[in-house]
mmCIF file of C-alpha atoms in Angstrom:
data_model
loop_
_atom_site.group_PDB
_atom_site.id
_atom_site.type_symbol
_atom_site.label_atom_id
_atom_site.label_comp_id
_atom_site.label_asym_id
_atom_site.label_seq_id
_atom_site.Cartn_x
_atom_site.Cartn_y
_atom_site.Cartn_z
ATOM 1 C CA UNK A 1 -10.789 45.452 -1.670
ATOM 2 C CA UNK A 2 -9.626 46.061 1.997
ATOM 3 C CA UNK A 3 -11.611 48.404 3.882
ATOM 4 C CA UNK A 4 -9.251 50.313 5.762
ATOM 5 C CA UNK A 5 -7.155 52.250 3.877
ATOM 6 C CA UNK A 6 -3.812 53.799 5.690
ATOM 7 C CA UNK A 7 -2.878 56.865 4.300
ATOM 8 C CA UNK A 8 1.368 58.035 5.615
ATOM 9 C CA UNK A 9 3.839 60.204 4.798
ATOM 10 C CA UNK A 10 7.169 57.882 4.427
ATOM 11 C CA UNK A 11 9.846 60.733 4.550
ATOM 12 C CA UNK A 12 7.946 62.498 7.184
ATOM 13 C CA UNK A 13 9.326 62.899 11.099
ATOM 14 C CA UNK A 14 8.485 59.044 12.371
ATOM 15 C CA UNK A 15 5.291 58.975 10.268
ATOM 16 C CA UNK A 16 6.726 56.157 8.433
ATOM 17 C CA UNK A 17 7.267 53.497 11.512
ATOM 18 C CA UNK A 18 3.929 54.560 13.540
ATOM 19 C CA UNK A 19 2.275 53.590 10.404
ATOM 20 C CA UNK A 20 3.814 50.267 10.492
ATOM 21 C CA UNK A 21 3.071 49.747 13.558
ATOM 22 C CA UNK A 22 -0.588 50.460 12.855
ATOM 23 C CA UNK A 23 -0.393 48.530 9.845
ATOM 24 C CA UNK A 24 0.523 45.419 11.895
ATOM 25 C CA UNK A 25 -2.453 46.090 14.813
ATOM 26 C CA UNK A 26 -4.839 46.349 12.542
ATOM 27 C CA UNK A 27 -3.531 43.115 10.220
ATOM 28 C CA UNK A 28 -3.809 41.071 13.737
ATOM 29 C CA UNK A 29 -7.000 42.158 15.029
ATOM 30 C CA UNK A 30 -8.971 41.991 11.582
ATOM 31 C CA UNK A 31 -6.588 39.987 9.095
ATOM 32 C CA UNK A 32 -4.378 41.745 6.431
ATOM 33 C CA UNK A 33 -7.013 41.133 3.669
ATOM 34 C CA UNK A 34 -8.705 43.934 5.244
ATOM 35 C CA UNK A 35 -6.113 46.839 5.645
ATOM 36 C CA UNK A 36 -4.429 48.567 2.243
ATOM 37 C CA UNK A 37 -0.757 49.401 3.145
ATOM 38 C CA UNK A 38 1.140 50.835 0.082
ATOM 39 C CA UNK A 39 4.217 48.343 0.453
ATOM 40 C CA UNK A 40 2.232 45.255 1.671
ATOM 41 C CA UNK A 41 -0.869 45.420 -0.301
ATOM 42 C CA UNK A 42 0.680 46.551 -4.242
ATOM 43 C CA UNK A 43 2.550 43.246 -5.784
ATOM 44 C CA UNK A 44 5.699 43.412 -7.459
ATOM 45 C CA UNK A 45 4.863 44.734 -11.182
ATOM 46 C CA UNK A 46 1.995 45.972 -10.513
ATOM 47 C CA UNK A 47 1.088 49.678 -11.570
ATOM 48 C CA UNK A 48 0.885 51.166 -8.369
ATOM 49 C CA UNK A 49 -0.743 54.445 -8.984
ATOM 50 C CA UNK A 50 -3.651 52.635 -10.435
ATOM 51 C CA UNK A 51 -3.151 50.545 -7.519
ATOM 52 C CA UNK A 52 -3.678 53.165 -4.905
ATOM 53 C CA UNK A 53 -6.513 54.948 -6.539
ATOM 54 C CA UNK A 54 -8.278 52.083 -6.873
ATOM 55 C CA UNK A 55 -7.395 51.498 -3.296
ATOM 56 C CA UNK A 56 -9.019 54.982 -1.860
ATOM 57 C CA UNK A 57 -11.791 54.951 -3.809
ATOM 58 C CA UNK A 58 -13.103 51.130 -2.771
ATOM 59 C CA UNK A 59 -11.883 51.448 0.869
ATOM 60 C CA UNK A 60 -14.726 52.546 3.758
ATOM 61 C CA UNK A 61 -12.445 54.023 5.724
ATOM 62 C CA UNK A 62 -9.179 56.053 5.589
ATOM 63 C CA UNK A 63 -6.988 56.758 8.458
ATOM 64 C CA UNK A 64 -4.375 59.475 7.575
ATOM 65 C CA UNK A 65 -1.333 59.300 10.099
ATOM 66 C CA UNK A 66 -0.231 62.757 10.351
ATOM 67 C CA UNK A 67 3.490 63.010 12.405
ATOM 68 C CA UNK A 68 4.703 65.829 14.376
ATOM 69 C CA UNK A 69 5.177 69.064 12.268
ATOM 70 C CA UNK A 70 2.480 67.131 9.156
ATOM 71 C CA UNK A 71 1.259 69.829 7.816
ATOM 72 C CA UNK A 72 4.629 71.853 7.702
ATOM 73 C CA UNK A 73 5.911 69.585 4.842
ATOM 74 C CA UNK A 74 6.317 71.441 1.868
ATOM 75 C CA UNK A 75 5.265 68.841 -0.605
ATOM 76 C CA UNK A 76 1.543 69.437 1.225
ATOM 77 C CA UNK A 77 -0.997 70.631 -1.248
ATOM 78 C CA UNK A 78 1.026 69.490 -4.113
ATOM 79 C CA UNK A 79 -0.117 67.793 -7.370
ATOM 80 C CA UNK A 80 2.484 65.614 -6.987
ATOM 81 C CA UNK A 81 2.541 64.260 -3.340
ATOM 82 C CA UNK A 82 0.703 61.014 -2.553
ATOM 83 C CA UNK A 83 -0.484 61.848 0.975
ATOM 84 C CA UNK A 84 -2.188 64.635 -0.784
ATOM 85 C CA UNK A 85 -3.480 63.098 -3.597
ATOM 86 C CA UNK A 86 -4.386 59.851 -1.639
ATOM 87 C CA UNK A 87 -6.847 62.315 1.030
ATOM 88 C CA UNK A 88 -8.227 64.523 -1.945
ATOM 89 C CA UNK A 89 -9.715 61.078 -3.752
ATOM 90 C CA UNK A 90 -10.647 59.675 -0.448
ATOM 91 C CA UNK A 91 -12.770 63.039 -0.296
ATOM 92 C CA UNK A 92 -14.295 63.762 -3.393
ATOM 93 C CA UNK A 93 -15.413 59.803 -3.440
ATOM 94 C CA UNK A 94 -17.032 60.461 0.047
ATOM 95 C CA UNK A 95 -14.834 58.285 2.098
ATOM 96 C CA UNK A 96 -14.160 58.760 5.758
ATOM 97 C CA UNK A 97 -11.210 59.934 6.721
ATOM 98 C CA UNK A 98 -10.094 60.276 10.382
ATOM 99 C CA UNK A 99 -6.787 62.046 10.785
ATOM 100 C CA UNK A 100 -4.324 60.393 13.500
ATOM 101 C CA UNK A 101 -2.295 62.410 15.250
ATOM 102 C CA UNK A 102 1.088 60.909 16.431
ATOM 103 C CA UNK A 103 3.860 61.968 19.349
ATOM 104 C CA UNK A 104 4.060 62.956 22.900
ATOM 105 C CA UNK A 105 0.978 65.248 23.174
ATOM 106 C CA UNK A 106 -1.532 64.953 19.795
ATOM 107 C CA UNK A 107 -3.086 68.554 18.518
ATOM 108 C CA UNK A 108 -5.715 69.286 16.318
ATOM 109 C CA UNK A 109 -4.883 70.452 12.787
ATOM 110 C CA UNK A 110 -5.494 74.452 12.196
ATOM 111 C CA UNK A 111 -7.295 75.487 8.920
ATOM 112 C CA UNK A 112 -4.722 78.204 8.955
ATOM 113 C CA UNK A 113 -1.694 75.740 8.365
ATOM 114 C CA UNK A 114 -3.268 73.741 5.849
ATOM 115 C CA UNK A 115 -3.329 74.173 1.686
ATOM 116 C CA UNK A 116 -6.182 75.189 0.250
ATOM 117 C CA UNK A 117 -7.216 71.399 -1.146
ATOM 118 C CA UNK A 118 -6.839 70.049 2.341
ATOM 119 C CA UNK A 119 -8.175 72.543 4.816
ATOM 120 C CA UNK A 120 -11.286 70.399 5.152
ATOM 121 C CA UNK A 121 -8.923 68.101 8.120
ATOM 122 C CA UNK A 122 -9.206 71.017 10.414
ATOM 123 C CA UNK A 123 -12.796 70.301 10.635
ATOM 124 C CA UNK A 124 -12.721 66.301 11.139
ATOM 125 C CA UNK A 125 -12.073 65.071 14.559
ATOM 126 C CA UNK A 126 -9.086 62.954 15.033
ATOM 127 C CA UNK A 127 -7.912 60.409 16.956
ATOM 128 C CA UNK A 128 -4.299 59.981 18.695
ATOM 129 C CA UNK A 129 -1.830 57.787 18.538
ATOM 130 C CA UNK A 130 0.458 59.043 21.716
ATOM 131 C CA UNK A 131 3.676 57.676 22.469
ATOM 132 C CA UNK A 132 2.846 57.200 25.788
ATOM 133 C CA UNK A 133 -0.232 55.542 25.797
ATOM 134 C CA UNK A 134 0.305 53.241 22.552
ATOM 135 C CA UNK A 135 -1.423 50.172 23.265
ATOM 136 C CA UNK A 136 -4.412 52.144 24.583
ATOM 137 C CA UNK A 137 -4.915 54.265 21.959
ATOM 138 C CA UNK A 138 -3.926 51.461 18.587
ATOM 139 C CA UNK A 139 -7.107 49.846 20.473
ATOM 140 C CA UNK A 140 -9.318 52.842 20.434
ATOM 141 C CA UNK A 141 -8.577 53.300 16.488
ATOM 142 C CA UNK A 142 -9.582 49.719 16.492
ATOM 143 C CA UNK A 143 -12.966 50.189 18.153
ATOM 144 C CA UNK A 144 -13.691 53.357 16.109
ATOM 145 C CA UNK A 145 -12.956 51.529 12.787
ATOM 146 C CA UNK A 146 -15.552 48.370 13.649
ATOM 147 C CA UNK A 147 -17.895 51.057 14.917
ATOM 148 C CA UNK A 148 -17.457 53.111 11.530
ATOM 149 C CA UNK A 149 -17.273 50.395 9.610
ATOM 150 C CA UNK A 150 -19.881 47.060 10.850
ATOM 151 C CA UNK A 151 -18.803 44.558 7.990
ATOM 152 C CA UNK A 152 -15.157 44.311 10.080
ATOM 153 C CA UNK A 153 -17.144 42.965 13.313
ATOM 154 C CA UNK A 154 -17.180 39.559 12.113
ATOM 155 C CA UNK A 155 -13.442 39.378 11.397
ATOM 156 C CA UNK A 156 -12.101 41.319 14.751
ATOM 157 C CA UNK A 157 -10.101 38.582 16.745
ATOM 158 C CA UNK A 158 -10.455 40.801 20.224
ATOM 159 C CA UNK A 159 -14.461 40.619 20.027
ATOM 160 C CA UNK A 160 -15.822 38.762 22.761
ATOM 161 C CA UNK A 161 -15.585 34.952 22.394
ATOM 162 C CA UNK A 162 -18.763 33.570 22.937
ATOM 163 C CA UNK A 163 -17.968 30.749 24.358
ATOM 164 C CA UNK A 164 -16.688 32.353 27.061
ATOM 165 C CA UNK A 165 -18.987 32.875 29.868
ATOM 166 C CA UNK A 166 -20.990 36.515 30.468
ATOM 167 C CA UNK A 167 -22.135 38.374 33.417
ATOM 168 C CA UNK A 168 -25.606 38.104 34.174
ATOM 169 C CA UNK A 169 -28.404 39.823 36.066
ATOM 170 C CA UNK A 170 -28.703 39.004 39.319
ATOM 171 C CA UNK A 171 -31.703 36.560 39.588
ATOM 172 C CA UNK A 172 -30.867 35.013 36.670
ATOM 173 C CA UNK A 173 -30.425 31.228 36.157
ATOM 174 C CA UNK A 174 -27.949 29.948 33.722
ATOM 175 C CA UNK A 175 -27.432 26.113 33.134
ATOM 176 C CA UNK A 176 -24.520 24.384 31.529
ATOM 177 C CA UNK A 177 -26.122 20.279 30.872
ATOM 178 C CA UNK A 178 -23.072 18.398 29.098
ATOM 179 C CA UNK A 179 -22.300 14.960 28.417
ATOM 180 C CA UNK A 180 -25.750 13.298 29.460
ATOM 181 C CA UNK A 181 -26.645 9.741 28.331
ATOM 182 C CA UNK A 182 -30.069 9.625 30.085
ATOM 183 C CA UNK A 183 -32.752 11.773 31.633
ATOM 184 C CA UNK A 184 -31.833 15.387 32.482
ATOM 185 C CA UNK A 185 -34.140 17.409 34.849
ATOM 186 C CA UNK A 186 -33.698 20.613 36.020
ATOM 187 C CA UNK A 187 -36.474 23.165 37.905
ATOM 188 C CA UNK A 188 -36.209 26.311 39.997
ATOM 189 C CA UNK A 189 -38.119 28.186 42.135
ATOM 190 C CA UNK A 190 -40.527 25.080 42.934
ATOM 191 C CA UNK A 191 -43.781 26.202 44.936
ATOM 192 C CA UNK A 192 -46.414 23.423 45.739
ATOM 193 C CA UNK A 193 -46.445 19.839 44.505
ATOM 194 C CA UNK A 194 -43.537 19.051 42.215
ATOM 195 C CA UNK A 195 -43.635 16.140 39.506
ATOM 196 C CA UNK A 196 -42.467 12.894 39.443
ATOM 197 C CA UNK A 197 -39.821 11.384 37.344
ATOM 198 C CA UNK A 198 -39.692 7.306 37.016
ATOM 199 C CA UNK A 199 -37.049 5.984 35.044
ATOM 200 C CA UNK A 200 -35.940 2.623 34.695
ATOM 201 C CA UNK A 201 -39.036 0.561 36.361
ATOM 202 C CA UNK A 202 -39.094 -2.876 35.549
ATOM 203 C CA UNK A 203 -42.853 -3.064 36.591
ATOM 204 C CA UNK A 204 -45.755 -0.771 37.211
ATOM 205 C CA UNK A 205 -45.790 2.463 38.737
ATOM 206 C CA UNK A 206 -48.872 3.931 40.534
ATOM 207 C CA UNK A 207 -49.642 7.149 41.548
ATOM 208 C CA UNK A 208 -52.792 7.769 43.007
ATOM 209 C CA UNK A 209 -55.403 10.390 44.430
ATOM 210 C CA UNK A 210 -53.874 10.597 47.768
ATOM 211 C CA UNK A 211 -50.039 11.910 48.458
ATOM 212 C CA UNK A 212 -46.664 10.262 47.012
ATOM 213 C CA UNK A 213 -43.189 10.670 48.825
ATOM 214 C CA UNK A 214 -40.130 8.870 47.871
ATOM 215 C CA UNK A 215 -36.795 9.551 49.184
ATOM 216 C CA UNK A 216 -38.117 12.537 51.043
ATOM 217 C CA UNK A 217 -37.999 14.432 53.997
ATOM 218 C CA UNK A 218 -41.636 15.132 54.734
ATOM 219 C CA UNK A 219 -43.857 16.271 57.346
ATOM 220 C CA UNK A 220 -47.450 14.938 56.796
ATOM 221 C CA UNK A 221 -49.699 15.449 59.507
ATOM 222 C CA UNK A 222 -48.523 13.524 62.568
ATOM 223 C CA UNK A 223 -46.621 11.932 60.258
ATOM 224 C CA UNK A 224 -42.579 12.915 59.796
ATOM 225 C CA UNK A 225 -40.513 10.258 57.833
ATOM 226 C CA UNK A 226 -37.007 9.882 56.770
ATOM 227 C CA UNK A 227 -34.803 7.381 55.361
ATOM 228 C CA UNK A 228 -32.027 5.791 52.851
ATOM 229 C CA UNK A 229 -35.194 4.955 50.844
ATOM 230 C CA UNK A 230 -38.804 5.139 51.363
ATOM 231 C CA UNK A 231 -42.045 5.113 50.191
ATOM 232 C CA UNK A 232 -45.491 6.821 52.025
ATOM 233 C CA UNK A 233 -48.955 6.443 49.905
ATOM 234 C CA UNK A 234 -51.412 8.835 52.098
ATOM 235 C CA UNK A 235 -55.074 9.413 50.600
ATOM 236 C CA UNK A 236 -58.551 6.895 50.332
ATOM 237 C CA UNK A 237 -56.564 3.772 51.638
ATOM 238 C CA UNK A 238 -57.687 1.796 54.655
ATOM 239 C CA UNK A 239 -55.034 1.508 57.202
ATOM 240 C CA UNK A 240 -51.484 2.897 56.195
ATOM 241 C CA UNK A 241 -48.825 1.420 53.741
ATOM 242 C CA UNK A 242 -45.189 1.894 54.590
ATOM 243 C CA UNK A 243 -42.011 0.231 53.461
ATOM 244 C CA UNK A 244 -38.645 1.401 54.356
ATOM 245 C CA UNK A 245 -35.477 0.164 53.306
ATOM 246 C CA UNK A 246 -31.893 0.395 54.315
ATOM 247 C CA UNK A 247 -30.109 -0.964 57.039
ATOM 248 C CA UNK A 248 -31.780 -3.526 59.503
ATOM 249 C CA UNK A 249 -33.211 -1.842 62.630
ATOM 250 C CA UNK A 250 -31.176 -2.121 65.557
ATOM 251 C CA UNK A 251 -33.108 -4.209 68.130
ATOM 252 C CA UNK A 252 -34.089 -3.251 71.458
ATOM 253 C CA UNK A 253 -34.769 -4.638 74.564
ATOM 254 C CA UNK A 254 -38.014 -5.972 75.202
ATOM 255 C CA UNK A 255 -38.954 -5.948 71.483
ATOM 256 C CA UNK A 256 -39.356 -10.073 70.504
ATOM 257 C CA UNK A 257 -40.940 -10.134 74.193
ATOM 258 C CA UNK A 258 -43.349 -7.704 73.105
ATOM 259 C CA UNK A 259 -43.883 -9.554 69.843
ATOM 260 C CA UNK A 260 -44.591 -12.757 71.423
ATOM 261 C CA UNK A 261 -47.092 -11.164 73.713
ATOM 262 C CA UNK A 262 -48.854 -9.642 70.852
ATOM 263 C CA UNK A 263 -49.028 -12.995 69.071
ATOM 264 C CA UNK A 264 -50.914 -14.909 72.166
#
């Protein structure tokens, strides 16, 4: 059974369409298998006072929509009247009920102006529903009924989608990796020696006790080296090893002269 029940006065001053238009919020946000409206939820042949007990007494939460001038109506406190009978079972079978108040500028219900079986509203705070702040305030009874009710979090289309992205703390990392049909590395906040990665080597790969840079900017020493591509081994080797590749160096002057010399 649904678990919002709305409880309205049809002949009432407006009572009648701000339900409806209750009725339909709610039916978006959490889907209409979840709200009990008289006309909409009892099937054509169907005995509809059963219908509507049954209705109160299964539902978690009521919300009576009380018009302008509510409680003046006559048929109030009567054996006969729905609205009454509808809040009394939602009572005496322990079922929330939050009163909404309707029009221009909501007020409380007074004990005072309330039969006998109902005088219990004046003591249960309400929520409004004011003309002038409608979409505001159908939200609010929204919130309050997945708040009073936690089963209807799972159906409520205006929850968060979490797909979407959320604020973080600041120093946080987040990391979004899609699509990836190899290796994926990722590191932050790097302090000392970091690892290496060798994918795709056709031959051997050595790493030794001394230092490895490769495709680096690095000061070693006297040492500073830079390139499209290179490769320093620094440790227990005799002499140095270096190999650079990239574009041929651009000659100078006096360079095969000083070659030749060295060869004599």
């Amino acid at each position: 059974m649904p678990e919002l029940f709305i409880n309205y006065r049809s002949d009432g001053n407006g009572g009648k369409g701000r339900a409806a238009t209750l009725n339909v919020h709610l039916r978006d946000r959490f889907g209409p298998e979840h709200v009990f409206f008289d006309n909409r939820s009892i099937r054509a042949g169907s005995h509809f006072p059963t219908d509507l007990v049954t209705g109160v007494r299964r539902c978690s939460l009521m919300l009576a929509v009380m018009e302008p001038g509510w409680e003046e109506n006559p048929a109030l406190g009567r054996p006969d009247d729905w609205v009454t009978r509808e809040i009394v079972e939602a009572y005496g079978n322990a079922v929330r009920i939050v009163p909404i108040r309707t029009g221009r500028t909501p007020v409380p219900l007074r004990g005072r102006d309330l039969p006998p079986t109902l005088a219990f509203l004046a003591d249960l705070q309400f929520l409004p529903l004011d003309d002038g702040n409608h979409e505001a305030d159908l939200k609010r009874i929204g919130d309050t009924a997945v708040e009073l009710v936690p089963t209807l979090e799972k159906s409520d289309r205006l929850a968060a989608d979490p797909r979407e992205p959320r604020g973080e703390e600041p120093g946080t990392v987040t990391n979004t990796v899609e699509n990836v049909s190899g290796t994926a590395v990722q590191t932050r906040d790097v302090t000392g020696d970091a690892g290496t990665v060798v994918k795709g080597s056709s031959g051997p790969v050595h790493t030794g006790s001394g230092n490895l840079y490769q495709n680096s900017r690095h000061d070693s020493g006297d040492h500073h080296f830079h390139g499209d591509v290179m490769g320093y081994v620094e440790g227990d080797n005799h002499d140095g090893f270096h190999q650079h590749f990239g574009a041929p160096r651009r000659r100078r002057d006096g360079d095969e002269e000083r070659r030749r010399d060295g060869n004599r």
